[in-house]
């Protein structure tokens, strides 16, 4: 990361690589063959001379639950505990989930002394898959994040994008769609949906149909 002349953060990519993996190696966020995945990543790092020993990953899966909460203002440690407790009460997540959150502004109405929070709960078993892979690689996994939170850090670092809000960002993949809505410099809504050609009559055009369907649901 760098700073430009105006002091705004810029991102500088030193190198990059994309990996094509066989179907079934990763299923809905779960790595089904951990040794194979570690071998593939290791070969890619060596071929591209990437010697970094720290890693940050983002996970996409429809097993990740999104929930908007209103949490009373409190000190950071107390606030985190209240988010975890309310997630456990409202959507029955357990200690087998990793909970993270982002603050989306002040709550209104009767809860004016609260903050609006977009919280996520990811199965701990999904996270553990990636921890095992990077442990085999001897690379320190410093952060495991939900994909929308990683995207948000990039979006919200650009003042030109902030000036265009409200902004809808749609990530389209053959296997999933991720909708992120930004307003007043913050992420205010996120939705992740798995998609499959088997869910639509016209399999040749299923991605277009899935995008239309999920956008319509979000607008509603």
PDB file of N, CA, C and O in Angstrom, residues 5 20 36 38 74 82 123 133 139 157 161 165 181 183 186 202 217 219:
ATOM      1  N   UNK A   5      -0.141  11.799  -3.724  1.00  0.00           N
ATOM      2  CA  UNK A   5       0.225  13.167  -3.348  1.00  0.00           C
ATOM      3  C   UNK A   5      -0.803  13.804  -2.420  1.00  0.00           C
ATOM      4  O   UNK A   5      -0.486  14.687  -1.640  1.00  0.00           O
ATOM      5  N   UNK A  20      -6.301 -22.324 -11.762  1.00  0.00           N
ATOM      6  CA  UNK A  20      -7.439 -23.110 -12.220  1.00  0.00           C
ATOM      7  C   UNK A  20      -7.441 -24.429 -11.445  1.00  0.00           C
ATOM      8  O   UNK A  20      -6.448 -25.169 -11.484  1.00  0.00           O
ATOM      9  N   UNK A  36      -3.713 -31.628  -1.758  1.00  0.00           N
ATOM     10  CA  UNK A  36      -3.674 -31.244  -3.165  1.00  0.00           C
ATOM     11  C   UNK A  36      -3.699 -29.726  -3.313  1.00  0.00           C
ATOM     12  O   UNK A  36      -2.953 -29.147  -4.108  1.00  0.00           O
ATOM     13  N   UNK A  38      -2.683 -27.486  -1.149  1.00  0.00           N
ATOM     14  CA  UNK A  38      -1.386 -26.961  -0.711  1.00  0.00           C
ATOM     15  C   UNK A  38      -0.329 -27.149  -1.791  1.00  0.00           C
ATOM     16  O   UNK A  38       0.489 -26.250  -2.043  1.00  0.00           O
ATOM     17  N   UNK A  74     -20.649   0.916  22.944  1.00  0.00           N
ATOM     18  CA  UNK A  74     -19.879   0.419  24.082  1.00  0.00           C
ATOM     19  C   UNK A  74     -18.405   0.390  23.710  1.00  0.00           C
ATOM     20  O   UNK A  74     -18.025   0.648  22.558  1.00  0.00           O
ATOM     21  N   UNK A  82     -21.149  -8.250  22.650  1.00  0.00           N
ATOM     22  CA  UNK A  82     -22.580  -8.054  22.401  1.00  0.00           C
ATOM     23  C   UNK A  82     -22.973  -8.507  21.004  1.00  0.00           C
ATOM     24  O   UNK A  82     -24.054  -9.076  20.793  1.00  0.00           O
ATOM     25  N   UNK A 123     -18.864 -20.890   9.338  1.00  0.00           N
ATOM     26  CA  UNK A 123     -18.533 -22.134  10.047  1.00  0.00           C
ATOM     27  C   UNK A 123     -17.033 -22.251  10.306  1.00  0.00           C
ATOM     28  O   UNK A 123     -16.220 -22.051   9.396  1.00  0.00           O
ATOM     29  N   UNK A 133      -4.163 -25.704   5.190  1.00  0.00           N
ATOM     30  CA  UNK A 133      -3.431 -25.555   3.930  1.00  0.00           C
ATOM     31  C   UNK A 133      -2.190 -24.695   4.132  1.00  0.00           C
ATOM     32  O   UNK A 133      -1.070 -25.066   3.742  1.00  0.00           O
ATOM     33  N   UNK A 139       3.299 -20.957   5.815  1.00  0.00           N
ATOM     34  CA  UNK A 139       2.957 -19.538   5.653  1.00  0.00           C
ATOM     35  C   UNK A 139       2.001 -19.140   6.769  1.00  0.00           C
ATOM     36  O   UNK A 139       1.026 -19.846   7.047  1.00  0.00           O
ATOM     37  N   UNK A 157     -11.476   2.829   0.190  1.00  0.00           N
ATOM     38  CA  UNK A 157     -10.208   3.551   0.192  1.00  0.00           C
ATOM     39  C   UNK A 157     -10.110   4.547  -0.960  1.00  0.00           C
ATOM     40  O   UNK A 157      -9.187   5.355  -1.012  1.00  0.00           O
ATOM     41  N   UNK A 161     -14.807   6.819  -5.605  1.00  0.00           N
ATOM     42  CA  UNK A 161     -15.944   5.902  -5.480  1.00  0.00           C
ATOM     43  C   UNK A 161     -16.919   6.415  -4.432  1.00  0.00           C
ATOM     44  O   UNK A 161     -18.142   6.340  -4.599  1.00  0.00           O
ATOM     45  N   UNK A 165     -21.590   7.333  -4.436  1.00  0.00           N
ATOM     46  CA  UNK A 165     -22.572   6.582  -3.646  1.00  0.00           C
ATOM     47  C   UNK A 165     -23.904   7.303  -3.593  1.00  0.00           C
ATOM     48  O   UNK A 165     -23.947   8.539  -3.674  1.00  0.00           O
ATOM     49  N   UNK A 181     -24.017  -3.246  -1.257  1.00  0.00           N
ATOM     50  CA  UNK A 181     -24.573  -1.904  -1.401  1.00  0.00           C
ATOM     51  C   UNK A 181     -23.871  -0.953  -0.440  1.00  0.00           C
ATOM     52  O   UNK A 181     -23.769  -1.229   0.762  1.00  0.00           O
ATOM     53  N   UNK A 183     -23.387   3.147   0.949  1.00  0.00           N
ATOM     54  CA  UNK A 183     -24.031   4.448   1.079  1.00  0.00           C
ATOM     55  C   UNK A 183     -23.339   5.239   2.185  1.00  0.00           C
ATOM     56  O   UNK A 183     -22.980   4.669   3.225  1.00  0.00           O
ATOM     57  N   UNK A 186     -20.094   3.754   3.527  1.00  0.00           N
ATOM     58  CA  UNK A 186     -20.129   2.533   4.329  1.00  0.00           C
ATOM     59  C   UNK A 186     -20.862   1.418   3.581  1.00  0.00           C
ATOM     60  O   UNK A 186     -21.712   1.675   2.733  1.00  0.00           O
ATOM     61  N   UNK A 202     -33.349 -22.594 -18.631  1.00  0.00           N
ATOM     62  CA  UNK A 202     -32.396 -22.335 -19.703  1.00  0.00           C
ATOM     63  C   UNK A 202     -30.990 -22.385 -19.125  1.00  0.00           C
ATOM     64  O   UNK A 202     -30.446 -21.396 -18.643  1.00  0.00           O
ATOM     65  N   UNK A 217     -34.658  -9.495  -5.997  1.00  0.00           N
ATOM     66  CA  UNK A 217     -34.892  -9.791  -4.579  1.00  0.00           C
ATOM     67  C   UNK A 217     -34.294  -8.699  -3.692  1.00  0.00           C
ATOM     68  O   UNK A 217     -34.926  -8.280  -2.708  1.00  0.00           O
ATOM     69  N   UNK A 219     -33.719  -5.494  -4.463  1.00  0.00           N
ATOM     70  CA  UNK A 219     -34.496  -4.259  -4.585  1.00  0.00           C
ATOM     71  C   UNK A 219     -35.800  -4.350  -3.808  1.00  0.00           C
ATOM     72  O   UNK A 219     -36.257  -3.379  -3.219  1.00  0.00           O
TER      73      UNK A 219
END
